[in-house]
């Protein structure tokens, strides 16, 4: 639900920011799904239940600055009688929160946007994991062109299962046509 300005995206889109260009944004969403035999195979099926709650707040400030706050909580539950999983699927809860500040006034051909993000995973089986990311974007043309430098620290993996605890420095570029 859009409380202030309506997001222009044609559906759920993970832009996470409009860099202050869309005005005041406060969007909250809740979703839920249940499938009785939505997991496994015909002979070893199980049920799937999932729900998610997420929100995005963005406030444009003077001189082209903007504050962006985003968060999400989701929970997935797999119930099956199979003695071993038919295929790997995350079962548990996960969440993230992020805060970004787009610094007003252009520096060179873009604007700096420092940010911090925290992600936590709590699987039903196995150890919990987390990842903290601190970084800065150099925004040249919104989501179409930006550079990113960040430092991540933690043990969260893409699967949601605890991985190796490590600290990483990354540099990246996003270019969209």
PDB file of N, CA and C in Angstrom, residues 1-9 22 24-26:
ATOM      1  N   UNK A   1       0.840  -1.170   0.000  1.00  0.00           N
ATOM      2  CA  UNK A   1       0.000   0.000   0.000  1.00  0.00           C
ATOM      3  C   UNK A   1       0.884   1.232   0.000  1.00  0.00           C
ATOM      4  N   UNK A   2       0.588   2.196  -0.864  1.00  0.00           N
ATOM      5  CA  UNK A   2       1.334   3.451  -0.944  1.00  0.00           C
ATOM      6  C   UNK A   2       0.630   4.516  -0.104  1.00  0.00           C
ATOM      7  N   UNK A   3       1.268   4.962   0.961  1.00  0.00           N
ATOM      8  CA  UNK A   3       0.671   5.972   1.831  1.00  0.00           C
ATOM      9  C   UNK A   3       0.864   7.382   1.297  1.00  0.00           C
ATOM     10  N   UNK A   4       1.978   7.657   0.651  1.00  0.00           N
ATOM     11  CA  UNK A   4       2.245   8.985   0.107  1.00  0.00           C
ATOM     12  C   UNK A   4       2.213   8.883  -1.412  1.00  0.00           C
ATOM     13  N   UNK A   5       3.275   9.273  -2.077  1.00  0.00           N
ATOM     14  CA  UNK A   5       3.320   9.162  -3.533  1.00  0.00           C
ATOM     15  C   UNK A   5       3.313   7.697  -3.948  1.00  0.00           C
ATOM     16  N   UNK A   6       2.635   7.420  -5.049  1.00  0.00           N
ATOM     17  CA  UNK A   6       2.566   6.057  -5.564  1.00  0.00           C
ATOM     18  C   UNK A   6       3.858   5.719  -6.302  1.00  0.00           C
ATOM     19  N   UNK A   7       4.406   4.546  -5.998  1.00  0.00           N
ATOM     20  CA  UNK A   7       5.583   4.090  -6.732  1.00  0.00           C
ATOM     21  C   UNK A   7       5.177   3.818  -8.176  1.00  0.00           C
ATOM     22  N   UNK A   8       6.021   4.228  -9.121  1.00  0.00           N
ATOM     23  CA  UNK A   8       5.702   4.108 -10.543  1.00  0.00           C
ATOM     24  C   UNK A   8       5.984   2.724 -11.113  1.00  0.00           C
ATOM     25  N   UNK A   9       6.527   1.819 -10.326  1.00  0.00           N
ATOM     26  CA  UNK A   9       6.855   0.485 -10.835  1.00  0.00           C
ATOM     27  C   UNK A   9       5.584  -0.299 -11.147  1.00  0.00           C
ATOM     28  N   UNK A  22      11.114  10.621  -6.703  1.00  0.00           N
ATOM     29  CA  UNK A  22       9.689  10.258  -6.716  1.00  0.00           C
ATOM     30  C   UNK A  22       8.904  10.946  -5.606  1.00  0.00           C
ATOM     31  N   UNK A  24       7.866  12.016  -1.668  1.00  0.00           N
ATOM     32  CA  UNK A  24       7.731  11.275  -0.410  1.00  0.00           C
ATOM     33  C   UNK A  24       7.150   9.892  -0.677  1.00  0.00           C
ATOM     34  N   UNK A  25       7.867   8.864  -0.253  1.00  0.00           N
ATOM     35  CA  UNK A  25       7.433   7.477  -0.463  1.00  0.00           C
ATOM     36  C   UNK A  25       7.307   6.792   0.894  1.00  0.00           C
ATOM     37  N   UNK A  26       6.192   6.158   1.123  1.00  0.00           N
ATOM     38  CA  UNK A  26       6.024   5.230   2.240  1.00  0.00           C
ATOM     39  C   UNK A  26       5.149   4.102   1.718  1.00  0.00           C
TER      40      UNK A  26
END
